[in-house]
Structure formats: structure tokens, C-alpha cells
Tab-separated table of C-alpha atoms and ligand atoms in Angstrom:
chain	number	residue	atom	x	y	z
K	23	MET	CA	-1.433	29.734	-16.694
K	24	ILE	CA	1.303	31.636	-15.795
K	25	ASN	CA	-0.063	35.587	-14.986
K	26	LYS	CA	-4.001	34.931	-15.075
K	27	HIS	CA	-6.574	35.328	-12.111
K	28	TYR	CA	-8.071	32.936	-10.586
K	29	ALA	CA	-11.232	33.108	-8.888
K	30	ILE	CA	-12.017	29.934	-6.591
K	31	ILE	CA	-15.564	30.234	-4.422
K	32	GLY	CA	-15.843	28.947	-0.745
K	33	GLY	CA	-13.190	29.637	1.715
K	34	GLY	CA	-13.194	26.170	3.169
K	35	ILE	CA	-10.541	23.144	3.306
K	36	ASN	CA	-10.731	22.090	-0.596
K	37	GLY	CA	-10.941	26.154	-1.978
K	38	LEU	CA	-7.868	27.234	0.270
K	39	ALA	CA	-6.248	24.420	-1.246
K	40	VAL	CA	-7.243	25.081	-4.550
K	41	ALA	CA	-5.766	28.394	-3.921
K	42	ARG	CA	-2.623	27.487	-2.145
K	43	GLN	CA	-1.976	25.066	-4.726
K	44	LEU	CA	-2.512	28.080	-7.957
K	45	LEU	CA	0.375	29.800	-6.304
K	46	LEU	CA	2.474	26.488	-5.886
K	47	ASP	CA	2.533	25.844	-9.844
K	48	PHE	CA	2.758	29.454	-10.918
K	49	PRO	CA	4.046	32.230	-8.037
K	50	GLU	CA	3.320	35.026	-11.101
K	51	SER	CA	-1.031	34.095	-10.600
K	52	ASN	CA	-2.845	36.865	-9.375
K	53	VAL	CA	-4.975	34.402	-6.881
K	54	THR	CA	-8.839	35.577	-5.305
K	55	VAL	CA	-10.686	33.555	-3.008
K	56	PHE	CA	-14.062	34.797	-1.917
K	57	GLU	CA	-15.829	33.357	0.816
K	58	LYS	CA	-19.241	34.315	2.679
K	59	GLU	CA	-18.196	33.926	5.382
K	60	ASP	CA	-16.470	36.397	8.502
K	61	GLY	CA	-13.771	34.331	9.002
K	62	VAL	CA	-12.279	30.880	6.568
K	63	ALA	CA	-13.288	27.092	7.062
K	64	GLN	CA	-16.479	27.862	9.158
K	65	HIS	CA	-19.261	24.792	7.949
K	66	GLN	CA	-18.174	21.273	7.070
K	67	SER	CA	-13.847	21.727	7.055
K	68	SER	CA	-14.595	22.347	11.092
K	69	HIS	CA	-17.604	20.319	11.882
K	70	ASN	CA	-15.923	17.294	11.088
K	71	SER	CA	-14.344	13.908	12.627
K	72	GLY	CA	-11.288	14.982	11.956
K	73	VAL	CA	-10.215	11.194	10.739
K	74	VAL	CA	-6.879	11.401	8.434
K	75	HIS	CA	-8.350	8.359	6.400
K	76	ALA	CA	-6.084	5.780	5.013
K	77	GLY	CA	-8.376	4.863	2.154
K	78	LEU	CA	-9.926	0.798	3.361
K	79	TYR	CA	-13.726	1.834	1.909
K	80	TYR	CA	-13.483	3.481	-1.329
K	81	GLU	CA	-13.901	1.750	-4.672
K	82	PRO	CA	-10.164	0.607	-5.889
K	83	GLY	CA	-9.457	2.922	-9.054
K	84	GLY	CA	-11.981	5.998	-8.021
K	85	LEU	CA	-11.047	9.389	-7.055
K	86	LYS	CA	-12.329	8.747	-3.456
K	87	ALA	CA	-9.449	5.937	-3.270
K	88	ARG	CA	-6.823	7.535	-5.084
K	89	LEU	CA	-7.399	11.030	-3.484
K	90	CYS	CA	-7.738	9.852	-0.068
K	91	ARG	CA	-4.746	7.613	-0.606
K	92	ARG	CA	-2.134	10.733	-1.696
K	93	GLY	CA	-4.697	13.149	0.224
K	94	ALA	CA	-3.795	11.326	3.350
K	95	GLU	CA	0.496	11.524	3.235
K	96	LEU	CA	0.189	14.877	2.241
K	97	VAL	CA	-1.657	15.955	5.225
K	98	LYS	CA	0.604	13.934	7.456
K	99	GLN	CA	3.447	16.102	5.847
K	100	TYR	CA	1.599	19.053	6.146
K	101	CYS	CA	1.002	18.749	9.429
K	102	LEU	CA	4.793	17.837	9.983
K	103	GLU	CA	6.336	20.756	8.327
K	104	ASN	CA	3.976	23.372	10.263
K	105	ASN	CA	3.622	21.998	13.533
K	106	ILE	CA	0.481	21.333	13.407
K	107	ALA	CA	-0.727	18.657	15.441
K	108	TYR	CA	-1.317	14.568	14.158
K	109	ASP	CA	-1.624	12.195	16.208
K	110	GLU	CA	-1.462	8.638	14.224
K	111	CYS	CA	-3.830	7.084	17.266
K	112	GLY	CA	-5.095	3.966	14.351
K	113	LYS	CA	-8.886	2.341	13.894
K	114	VAL	CA	-10.362	-0.340	14.252
K	115	VAL	CA	-13.356	-1.264	12.189
K	116	VAL	CA	-15.585	-4.104	14.658
K	117	ALA	CA	-17.580	-6.588	13.067
K	118	LEU	CA	-20.351	-8.232	15.289
K	119	ASN	CA	-21.585	-11.492	13.675
K	120	VAL	CA	-20.487	-13.568	10.905
K	121	VAL	CA	-22.862	-10.776	8.395
K	122	GLU	CA	-20.462	-8.419	9.675
K	123	GLU	CA	-17.479	-10.055	9.130
K	124	ALA	CA	-18.374	-10.999	5.642
K	125	ARG	CA	-18.591	-7.963	4.841
K	126	LEU	CA	-15.808	-6.520	7.091
K	127	GLU	CA	-13.733	-9.071	4.766
K	128	SER	CA	-14.508	-7.151	1.467
K	129	ILE	CA	-13.394	-3.843	3.079
K	130	TYR	CA	-10.069	-5.535	3.761
K	131	GLN	CA	-9.533	-6.542	0.103
K	132	LYS	CA	-10.465	-2.967	-0.814
K	133	ALA	CA	-8.367	-1.692	1.347
K	134	ILE	CA	-5.649	-4.402	-0.194
K	135	ALA	CA	-6.290	-2.742	-3.370
K	136	ASN	CA	-5.914	0.801	-2.290
K	137	GLN	CA	-2.235	0.102	-1.055
K	138	VAL	CA	-3.421	1.172	3.206
K	139	PRO	CA	0.098	0.571	4.672
K	140	ASP	CA	-0.271	-1.307	7.538
K	141	VAL	CA	-3.872	-3.101	7.502
K	142	ARG	CA	-5.107	-6.587	9.506
K	143	MET	CA	-7.298	-8.398	10.085
K	144	LEU	CA	-7.681	-8.701	14.329
K	145	ASN	CA	-9.117	-12.086	15.410
K	146	ALA	CA	-11.310	-11.571	19.146
K	147	GLU	CA	-7.561	-11.807	21.405
K	148	GLU	CA	-5.977	-9.191	18.611
K	149	ILE	CA	-8.648	-7.198	18.694
K	150	LYS	CA	-7.709	-6.607	22.627
K	151	GLU	CA	-4.885	-6.085	22.223
K	152	VAL	CA	-5.433	-2.463	20.781
K	153	GLU	CA	-8.134	-1.728	22.358
K	154	PRO	CA	-8.575	-3.350	25.480
K	155	ASN	CA	-11.971	-2.570	26.239
K	156	CYS	CA	-13.908	-3.311	22.860
K	157	ILE	CA	-15.558	-6.628	21.920
K	158	GLY	CA	-15.815	-8.202	18.479
K	159	THR	CA	-15.571	-11.392	16.871
K	160	LYS	CA	-13.606	-9.567	14.188
K	161	ALA	CA	-11.516	-6.300	13.381
K	162	LEU	CA	-10.214	-4.374	10.624
K	163	TYR	CA	-7.433	-2.598	12.145
K	164	SER	CA	-5.456	0.160	10.547
K	165	PRO	CA	-2.773	1.733	13.096
K	166	ARG	CA	-1.881	4.269	10.408
K	167	THR	CA	-4.732	5.746	10.270
K	168	ALA	CA	-4.715	9.398	12.556
K	169	ILE	CA	-6.305	12.686	13.475
K	170	VAL	CA	-5.918	16.057	13.170
K	171	SER	CA	-8.077	19.303	13.274
K	172	TYR	CA	-8.779	19.973	9.772
K	173	GLY	CA	-9.966	23.696	11.115
K	174	ASP	CA	-6.302	24.493	12.446
K	175	ILE	CA	-4.293	23.344	8.713
K	176	ALA	CA	-7.510	24.687	6.688
K	177	LYS	CA	-6.364	28.211	9.142
K	178	LYS	CA	-2.103	27.718	8.395
K	179	ILE	CA	-2.833	27.331	4.446
K	180	ALA	CA	-5.294	30.656	4.184
K	181	GLU	CA	-2.175	32.305	6.448
K	182	GLU	CA	-0.031	30.544	4.185
K	183	ILE	CA	-2.018	31.843	1.060
K	184	GLN	CA	-1.640	35.874	1.759
K	185	GLN	CA	1.668	35.047	2.528
K	186	LYS	CA	2.429	33.662	-1.474
K	187	GLY	CA	0.782	36.977	-2.193
K	188	GLY	CA	-3.243	35.504	-2.448
K	189	HIS	CA	-6.077	37.680	-1.557
K	190	ILE	CA	-8.766	36.652	0.409
K	191	ILE	CA	-11.772	38.352	0.807
K	192	LEU	CA	-14.623	37.030	3.305
K	193	GLY	CA	-17.713	38.017	3.851
K	194	LYS	CA	-19.040	37.714	0.127
K	195	LYS	CA	-21.225	35.901	-1.440
K	196	VAL	CA	-21.006	34.843	-4.852
K	197	VAL	CA	-24.430	34.435	-6.558
K	198	ARG	CA	-23.457	33.515	-9.681
K	199	LEU	CA	-20.664	32.867	-12.617
K	200	THR	CA	-20.712	33.766	-15.746
K	201	GLU	CA	-18.668	33.664	-19.297
K	202	LYS	CA	-18.063	35.574	-21.788
K	203	ASN	CA	-15.326	36.198	-24.445
K	204	ASN	CA	-12.958	33.735	-21.890
K	205	LYS	CA	-13.597	35.732	-19.145
K	206	VAL	CA	-15.494	34.806	-16.107
K	207	THR	CA	-17.427	37.825	-13.989
K	208	VAL	CA	-18.003	37.112	-10.500
K	209	HIS	CA	-21.146	38.578	-9.609
K	210	LEU	CA	-21.739	39.098	-5.493
K	211	SER	CA	-24.840	39.464	-3.094
K	212	GLY	CA	-24.760	42.824	-1.184
K	213	SER	CA	-25.492	46.479	-1.910
K	214	HIS	CA	-25.429	46.194	-5.398
K	215	SER	CA	-27.183	43.247	-5.376
K	216	ASP	CA	-26.153	40.658	-8.072
K	217	SER	CA	-23.702	43.351	-9.218
K	218	PRO	CA	-20.517	41.604	-10.106
K	219	SER	CA	-16.842	42.017	-8.006
K	220	ASN	CA	-15.949	45.736	-8.097
K	221	ASN	CA	-13.314	45.456	-5.557
K	222	GLU	CA	-10.709	47.551	-6.130
K	223	GLN	CA	-7.648	45.280	-5.977
K	224	HIS	CA	-9.223	42.544	-8.717
K	225	ASP	CA	-10.319	43.275	-11.864
K	226	ASN	CA	-13.837	41.736	-11.689
K	227	ALA	CA	-13.265	39.123	-14.964
K	228	PHE	CA	-10.759	36.296	-14.095
K	229	ASP	CA	-9.490	33.840	-16.546
K	230	GLN	CA	-10.172	30.742	-14.344
K	231	VAL	CA	-13.142	29.998	-11.635
K	232	ILE	CA	-13.400	26.727	-8.698
K	233	THR	CA	-15.882	26.838	-7.346
K	234	CYS	CA	-16.025	24.728	-3.738
K	235	ALA	CA	-18.898	25.645	-2.270
K	236	GLY	CA	-20.091	22.832	0.144
K	237	LEU	CA	-23.190	22.672	1.348
K	238	GLN	CA	-24.261	25.466	-1.414
K	239	SER	CA	-22.382	24.071	-4.632
K	240	ASP	CA	-25.627	22.946	-6.319
K	241	ARG	CA	-26.910	26.143	-6.057
K	242	LEU	CA	-24.001	28.260	-6.831
K	243	ALA	CA	-23.010	25.530	-10.054
K	244	ALA	CA	-26.811	25.317	-11.707
K	245	GLY	CA	-26.932	29.572	-11.592
K	246	SER	CA	-23.886	29.188	-13.249
K	247	GLY	CA	-24.715	27.043	-15.517
K	248	ASP	CA	-23.908	23.702	-15.009
K	249	THR	CA	-26.824	20.772	-14.992
K	250	GLU	CA	-29.455	21.124	-12.212
K	251	THR	CA	-28.393	17.107	-10.742
K	252	PRO	CA	-27.141	16.195	-9.003
K	253	ARG	CA	-28.386	18.242	-5.691
K	254	ILE	CA	-27.287	18.218	-2.012
K	255	VAL	CA	-29.472	16.890	0.276
K	256	PRO	CA	-27.938	17.791	3.801
K	257	PHE	CA	-27.660	14.786	6.322
K	258	PHE	CA	-26.345	15.672	9.815
K	259	GLY	CA	-24.082	13.960	12.068
K	260	GLN	CA	-24.660	14.542	16.032
K	261	TYR	CA	-21.866	14.643	18.115
K	262	TYR	CA	-21.210	13.535	21.797
K	263	VAL	CA	-18.502	14.582	23.945
K	264	ILE	CA	-17.698	11.419	26.643
K	265	ASP	CA	-17.523	12.150	30.371
K	266	GLU	CA	-14.132	12.856	31.056
K	267	THR	CA	-13.418	10.362	33.148
K	268	TYR	CA	-13.874	7.360	30.926
K	269	LYS	CA	-12.093	8.785	27.962
K	270	ALA	CA	-9.424	6.416	28.875
K	271	TYR	CA	-11.536	3.679	27.676
K	272	VAL	CA	-10.772	3.764	24.088
K	273	LYS	CA	-7.325	4.209	22.694
K	274	GLY	CA	-8.284	5.432	18.940
K	275	LEU	CA	-10.861	4.973	16.254
K	276	ILE	CA	-13.076	2.035	16.801
K	277	TYR	CA	-15.385	2.204	14.193
K	278	PRO	CA	-18.851	-0.623	12.990
K	279	VAL	CA	-18.710	-2.285	10.097
K	280	PRO	CA	-20.492	0.117	7.411
K	281	ASP	CA	-24.214	-0.631	6.639
K	282	PRO	CA	-24.604	-1.515	2.188
K	283	ASN	CA	-27.949	-0.070	2.354
K	284	TYR	CA	-26.746	3.370	4.281
K	285	PRO	CA	-23.702	5.153	2.854
K	286	PHE	CA	-22.808	6.701	6.464
K	287	LEU	CA	-19.944	5.180	8.655
K	288	GLY	CA	-22.548	4.652	11.654
K	289	VAL	CA	-21.855	6.178	15.028
K	290	HIS	CA	-18.119	5.858	16.224
K	291	PHE	CA	-15.728	6.361	18.778
K	292	THR	CA	-13.473	9.191	17.907
K	293	LYS	CA	-10.478	10.106	19.899
K	294	ARG	CA	-10.042	13.906	19.130
K	295	ILE	CA	-6.619	16.214	18.594
K	296	ASP	CA	-7.781	18.672	21.590
K	297	GLY	CA	-7.488	14.715	24.226
K	298	GLN	CA	-12.005	14.525	24.315
K	299	MET	CA	-13.166	11.674	23.069
K	300	THR	CA	-16.684	11.724	21.478
K	301	ILE	CA	-19.049	9.075	19.825
K	302	GLY	CA	-20.856	10.365	17.106
K	303	PRO	CA	-21.973	10.956	14.290
K	304	ASN	CA	-25.321	9.374	13.679
K	305	ALA	CA	-26.604	10.767	10.199
K	306	PHE	CA	-30.252	12.018	9.631
K	307	ILE	CA	-31.845	14.301	7.117
K	308	SER	CA	-31.001	18.257	8.390
K	309	LEU	CA	-33.984	20.789	8.616
K	310	GLY	CA	-31.105	23.594	6.900
K	311	ARG	CA	-28.316	23.403	5.419
K	312	GLU	CA	-26.525	24.932	7.597
K	313	ASN	CA	-28.506	24.900	10.870
K	314	TYR	CA	-25.649	23.777	13.717
K	315	SER	CA	-27.441	24.040	16.550
K	316	GLY	CA	-30.462	21.700	15.773
K	317	LYS	CA	-33.275	24.011	16.678
K	318	ASP	CA	-33.605	26.208	14.024
K	319	TYR	CA	-34.845	25.067	10.486
K	320	ASN	CA	-34.721	27.110	6.870
K	321	ALA	CA	-37.464	26.951	4.939
K	322	ALA	CA	-35.557	27.022	1.521
K	323	ASP	CA	-33.578	24.498	1.993
K	324	ILE	CA	-36.723	22.440	3.184
K	325	TYR	CA	-38.502	23.212	0.780
K	326	ASP	CA	-35.337	22.113	-1.666
K	327	PHE	CA	-35.401	18.640	-0.813
K	328	LEU	CA	-38.849	18.081	-0.415
K	329	THR	CA	-39.634	18.908	-4.181
K	330	TYR	CA	-36.941	16.807	-4.805
K	331	LYS	CA	-38.106	13.651	-6.365
K	332	GLY	CA	-34.612	11.501	-5.703
K	333	PHE	CA	-35.229	12.363	-1.783
K	334	TRP	CA	-38.848	10.904	-2.304
K	335	LYS	CA	-36.791	7.926	-3.698
K	336	PHE	CA	-33.730	7.797	-1.154
K	337	SER	CA	-35.872	8.054	1.847
K	338	SER	CA	-38.725	4.980	0.057
K	339	LYS	CA	-35.376	3.112	-0.320
K	340	ASN	CA	-33.701	3.620	2.901
K	341	MET	CA	-36.532	3.847	5.377
K	342	PRO	CA	-35.295	1.139	8.156
K	343	ALA	CA	-32.029	2.252	8.528
K	344	ALA	CA	-33.641	5.827	8.656
K	345	MET	CA	-35.715	4.548	11.241
K	346	ARG	CA	-32.937	3.114	13.115
K	347	GLU	CA	-30.635	6.186	13.196
K	348	LEU	CA	-34.349	8.675	13.835
K	349	ARG	CA	-33.591	6.900	17.472
K	350	THR	CA	-30.676	7.891	17.832
K	351	VAL	CA	-31.835	11.038	16.932
K	352	LEU	CA	-34.783	11.298	19.126
K	353	SER	CA	-33.096	9.793	22.475
K	354	GLN	CA	-29.740	10.022	23.575
K	355	THR	CA	-29.753	6.156	26.058
K	356	ASN	CA	-30.191	4.946	22.160
K	357	PHE	CA	-27.426	6.443	21.040
K	358	VAL	CA	-24.518	5.708	23.637
K	359	GLU	CA	-26.545	1.990	23.851
K	360	GLN	CA	-25.254	1.784	19.412
K	361	ALA	CA	-21.518	2.963	20.369
K	362	ALA	CA	-21.481	0.582	23.659
K	363	LYS	CA	-22.558	-2.054	21.398
K	364	TYR	CA	-18.497	-1.913	20.773
K	365	VAL	CA	-17.200	-0.742	24.024
K	366	PRO	CA	-19.797	-2.198	26.718
K	367	SER	CA	-18.098	-1.198	29.384
K	368	LEU	CA	-18.839	2.639	28.897
K	369	ALA	CA	-22.955	1.675	28.037
K	370	LYS	CA	-23.784	3.604	31.467
K	371	VAL	CA	-21.352	6.718	30.446
K	372	SER	CA	-22.373	10.006	31.037
K	373	VAL	CA	-21.937	12.569	27.670
K	374	THR	CA	-22.628	15.804	26.918
K	375	PRO	CA	-24.032	16.690	23.772
K	376	ALA	CA	-21.716	19.099	20.811
K	377	THR	CA	-21.194	20.556	17.954
K	378	ARG	CA	-23.689	18.814	15.056
K	379	GLY	CA	-21.711	18.019	11.138
K	380	ILE	CA	-23.900	18.905	7.972
K	381	ARG	CA	-22.388	16.539	4.857
K	382	ALA	CA	-23.093	18.404	1.246
K	383	GLN	CA	-24.057	14.847	0.289
K	384	ALA	CA	-24.528	15.276	-3.739
K	385	MET	CA	-28.036	13.107	-4.453
K	386	GLU	CA	-28.958	12.187	-8.083
K	387	ALA	CA	-32.707	12.275	-8.990
K	388	ASP	CA	-33.345	8.397	-9.228
K	389	GLY	CA	-32.379	9.107	-5.689
K	390	SER	CA	-28.888	7.731	-5.459
K	391	LEU	CA	-25.840	9.308	-3.080
K	392	VAL	CA	-23.208	9.758	-5.367
K	393	ASP	CA	-20.520	7.808	-3.778
K	394	ASP	CA	-17.271	9.503	-5.858
K	395	PHE	CA	-15.607	12.733	-5.912
K	396	VAL	CA	-17.063	14.594	-8.851
K	397	ILE	CA	-15.506	17.290	-10.084
K	398	ARG	CA	-16.192	18.877	-13.554
K	399	LYS	CA	-14.705	21.821	-15.794
K	400	GLN	CA	-17.614	23.684	-18.515
K	401	GLY	CA	-15.834	26.196	-20.184
K	402	ASN	CA	-13.696	28.603	-17.626
K	403	ILE	CA	-15.100	27.557	-14.731
K	404	THR	CA	-14.428	23.839	-12.728
K	405	HIS	CA	-16.973	23.178	-9.761
K	406	ILE	CA	-16.743	20.643	-6.877
K	407	ARG	CA	-20.316	18.421	-6.963
K	408	ASN	CA	-19.140	15.960	-4.406
K	409	ALA	CA	-16.959	16.006	-2.284
K	410	PRO	CA	-18.030	14.386	0.829
K	411	SER	CA	-15.971	12.289	3.835
K	412	PRO	CA	-13.012	12.160	2.720
K	413	GLY	CA	-13.239	15.272	1.466
K	414	ALA	CA	-10.754	16.653	3.800
K	415	THR	CA	-8.389	14.022	3.963
K	416	SER	CA	-8.414	14.579	0.300
K	417	SER	CA	-8.369	18.442	0.137
K	418	LEU	CA	-4.349	18.970	-1.256
K	419	ALA	CA	-4.423	16.067	-3.545
K	420	ILE	CA	-7.991	17.593	-4.266
K	421	ALA	CA	-6.437	20.769	-4.953
K	422	GLU	CA	-3.431	19.022	-7.302
K	423	TYR	CA	-6.046	16.893	-9.013
K	424	ILE	CA	-8.341	19.812	-9.991
K	425	VAL	CA	-5.044	22.695	-10.750
K	426	ARG	CA	-2.994	19.390	-12.453
K	427	GLU	CA	-5.414	17.695	-14.115
K	428	VAL	CA	-8.410	18.920	-14.897
K	429	MET	CA	-8.407	22.314	-15.416
K	430	THR	CA	-5.913	21.550	-17.954
K	431	HIS	CA	-8.189	20.007	-20.127
N	503	LIG	C1	-20.046	14.879	10.008
N	503	LIG	C2	-19.266	15.103	9.578
N	503	LIG	C3	-17.650	14.012	9.376
N	503	LIG	C4	-16.590	14.093	8.708
N	503	LIG	N1	-15.784	13.462	8.802
N	503	LIG	C5	-14.707	13.598	8.246
N	503	LIG	C6	-13.385	12.985	8.885
N	503	LIG	O1	-13.230	12.573	9.379
N	503	LIG	N2	-12.174	12.887	7.635
N	503	LIG	C7	-12.449	13.192	6.513
N	503	LIG	O2	-11.237	13.609	5.116
N	503	LIG	N3	-13.818	13.948	6.024
N	503	LIG	C8	-14.270	14.426	6.667
N	503	LIG	N4	-16.010	14.785	6.407
N	503	LIG	C9	-15.958	15.881	5.364
N	503	LIG	C10	-15.220	16.621	5.299
N	503	LIG	O3	-15.133	17.601	6.579
N	503	LIG	C11	-14.913	17.725	3.758
N	503	LIG	O4	-15.090	16.633	2.900
N	503	LIG	C12	-14.334	18.720	3.463
N	503	LIG	O5	-14.909	19.720	4.642
N	503	LIG	C13	-15.443	19.857	2.913
N	503	LIG	O6	-14.769	20.975	2.083
N	503	LIG	P1	-15.255	22.139	1.212
N	503	LIG	O7	-13.882	23.181	1.046
N	503	LIG	O8	-15.062	21.359	0.022
N	503	LIG	O9	-16.202	22.379	2.374
N	503	LIG	P2	-16.809	23.511	3.203
N	503	LIG	O10	-15.661	23.682	4.184
N	503	LIG	O11	-18.230	22.881	3.527
N	503	LIG	O12	-16.217	25.325	2.674
N	503	LIG	C14	-17.295	25.675	1.554
N	503	LIG	C15	-17.169	27.104	1.875
N	503	LIG	O13	-17.848	27.790	0.737
N	503	LIG	C16	-18.197	28.819	1.528
N	503	LIG	N5	-19.403	29.219	0.299
N	503	LIG	C17	-20.687	28.513	0.656
N	503	LIG	N6	-21.387	29.071	-0.879
N	503	LIG	C18	-20.380	30.281	-1.358
N	503	LIG	C19	-21.138	31.128	-1.636
N	503	LIG	N7	-22.052	31.575	-2.905
N	503	LIG	N8	-20.354	32.279	-2.377
N	503	LIG	C20	-19.065	32.237	-0.982
N	503	LIG	N9	-18.274	31.469	-0.219
N	503	LIG	C21	-19.808	30.507	-0.467
N	503	LIG	C22	-18.828	28.455	2.899
N	503	LIG	O14	-19.217	29.314	3.230
N	503	LIG	C23	-17.865	27.550	3.551
N	503	LIG	O15	-16.920	28.330	3.969
N	503	LIG	C24	-16.716	14.928	7.470
N	503	LIG	C25	-18.053	15.676	7.013
N	503	LIG	C26	-18.807	15.777	8.239
N	503	LIG	C27	-20.164	16.678	7.894
């Protein structure tokens, strides 16, 4: 792989991490990142909870479990080496009743199987020692769970790529990839619509291309000869910032026990690396893949999910949970109430809306959400088809996995 020309499509944290890994492993190679926005990490990588997940929930043996554990170590090391803020504030996952206690026990068993460091179960009194204002019948405590700014990490990786001689080309949307005679051509949109990349610094043909296109990953992959499914169905997550005066009521991260019928973690208290305390995110279908204000809509994105049979199957199976989430979308009071179940003294706290995040969640045609990371190689093109949370925690490990395992086959 020495001296080869690589293109990475997407300048989010995963694309940047892959470019960095290539330059680390093959310093003589020529590495180019194509990003459609005017800056790196403008989408999921800067619109998330900022949690360095310790690996509690993931199916032992799966890619998420493995890459999250390795990724969490690498993120910590990267932050320490590069003077990026890293706060090991800890996390409790709190059960409110016996039904949730049983689910919590199975998460605990997974955490043990995943070798998450220092996890333990807490009873009601012990919860107070960690989070004095939190109530619950039992909790799973993960003291090593941390918070960071993935946007800051991504920007640092971008600097490193440029220092190592890699190229980051901003404002260039890749419309598709074609492969011929062992070379992959990158076709860009723009004045010469669909014309191959003709940037003077770079050949338009690459030896290997890796697509890390997040919310657009299914379109780019399918347009480049990969399978039509799974498709990305965008679920937004709203956050609110709680009144500054009350932020010390929560010390770290307080999460509910996730609903096994709805594959998101549930509204939680998240301490931010900038010191703010937020609640969120909920999870509801987004009227645009990149619609952060929640006021606009994107007709093509809506058409795509409305005409996907998987979406209708998912909706019919998840109606009760979707209704619960819809109530948090329609009513700020209801949103705060969901979180205040864990910290009742915050039931009347005033909140201000913060940014939304939109999840690039892959969905199969049968309506099931793809749980594990999906990364696959076809010819000389490797596609990330599913990298939802803990995708940012795992990014540096995903990069190692792609460069050292997937691309070598
Ligand atoms: C609400 C929410 C909360 C989350 N919380 C956490 C958390 O606490 N911890 C955690 O580990 N993970 C979390 N995640 C998941 C994490 O944010 C993602 O897994 C991660 O950011 C994915 O990075 P990425 O680089 O794959 O995608 P992105 O950051 O979305 O980047 C994809 C990039 O590709 C570019 N692109 C797309 N199409 C093209 C094209 N055709 N041509 C050129 N460029 C293109 C986009 O502009 C974008 O910059 C959360 C996600 C959300 C939405």
C-alpha cells in the first residue's frame, strides 16, 4: 500500500481518522479527503452528546463492542497528547423499577463481557454518593465514561493530516465513484456536472477510496455500485441547556435504562465539556437529513423515507415508543419531565433549546435498525454503511480496522 493514492469521501471524524491512519501507516502515500462543506466535521461529528462511551451496551463480540473499547482508549490518549479537554466525569444508568432492574442487569453482564473498566452496580443509597440529587432503585455506574468535544478532536486530526502531507479539499461534493482497470475515479458535482475530479494537485484516479459520508452514506454507496440497502433513515435528537444556576445538580451523566423496543438510549442528562448541562436527545424522524433548525424540510429526504417499505415496517412496530418521543417533540414540559424522573428537583428547571443532532441510522428493508457498525469493501472501494453512536468514540479504532483489516482483503 506504499506510495498509493487514496481518497476519502467525507470530512467527519471517521473520514479524517481514516486519512490520518493511512498517513501513519504509509507515510509515503498520497491521501486526499473530499468534503462537501466549507469546513470539516459540520454534521454528526459536531452535533452529538460528546460522550466517550465505555462500551456498556454493545453485543459482546460485535464490532461496536470491540471498536468502542479500543476507540475509547485511543480517544483518551489522543486528547492527552494533544492538549484537548477530556473529563472523566462518569456515568450512571438508572433503573426506576424492577422491570428496569432486570434490563439493567443484562447491560451489566454485557459491560463485564466487554471488559469495561471499574463498572459496578449501585443500590439506591449508593446512587446518592455518586449523584446526590438522583433517585433510582438501582444503577449501573461507569466511572471511566468521559466527555469531550468531537468537533475539536476532528479539527485537530485535520491539522495533523495537513502536517503529514495529506490534502483536505473542502466544498466538493462527490456524486459517485466508478472503478475501471483497478483504479477508482471520483466524480464531483459542480460547474462541470458529474465531471471527474480534475484538481490540479491530484490525479482523478485513486488506487483505493473509502467513503465515510454519514447521513449521505447510502446514496453515495448505492450510486457507486454497492447495494441499495440498508438505507439511512434520519432520526433527529433535540437537546436543551438547563438554567446555569442549576447545572451543579448533576455531576456527570445520568441515563435511563434504554427501552429494548426502541433502539436509542433515551433522554439523559449530559454534562458538556464547555461546562453546560444539557438534557436530550430524544429521537424522532427528521424532515431532512441535514435540517438542524427543525423549521425547514427537504422534500427529497422525506420522499426517500416515505417510499421506503422499511420505514413503514419500523413505524408500525414502534408506534408506542414513537408516540412517547413525539410528546417530547411537541412539549418542552414533557421533555423536561422525562429527565426529571431521575432528578425530581429539576422538574421545574427552565431550559433553552440547543442544537439538534441527526443520526445517520441505517435501516433494513424489513424495518429493523442495523445495530452493529457496517463497513464493507467492494473492489477498491470501502464503504462505511452504518456508524451511529458510539461512532465518534470508536472513530480512531474504526480507522485502524479499515486500514489494517478491511482494506487488506
Ligand atoms: C444526536 C447524536 C448524539 C450522538 N452522541 C454520541 C456520543 O455521545 N458518543 C459517540 O461516540 N457518538 C455519538 N453519536 C454518533 C457520532 O456522532 C457519529 O457516529 C460520528 O460523528 C460519525 O462520524 P462520521 O464521520 O461517520 O459522519 P459525519 O460526522 O456525519 O461526517 C460525514 C461527512 O461526510 C460529508 N459528506 C457526505 N456526503 C458527501 C459527499 N457526497 N461528498 C463529500 N462529502 C460528503 C458530510 O458533509 C460530513 O462532513 C451521536 C450522534 C448523534 C446524531
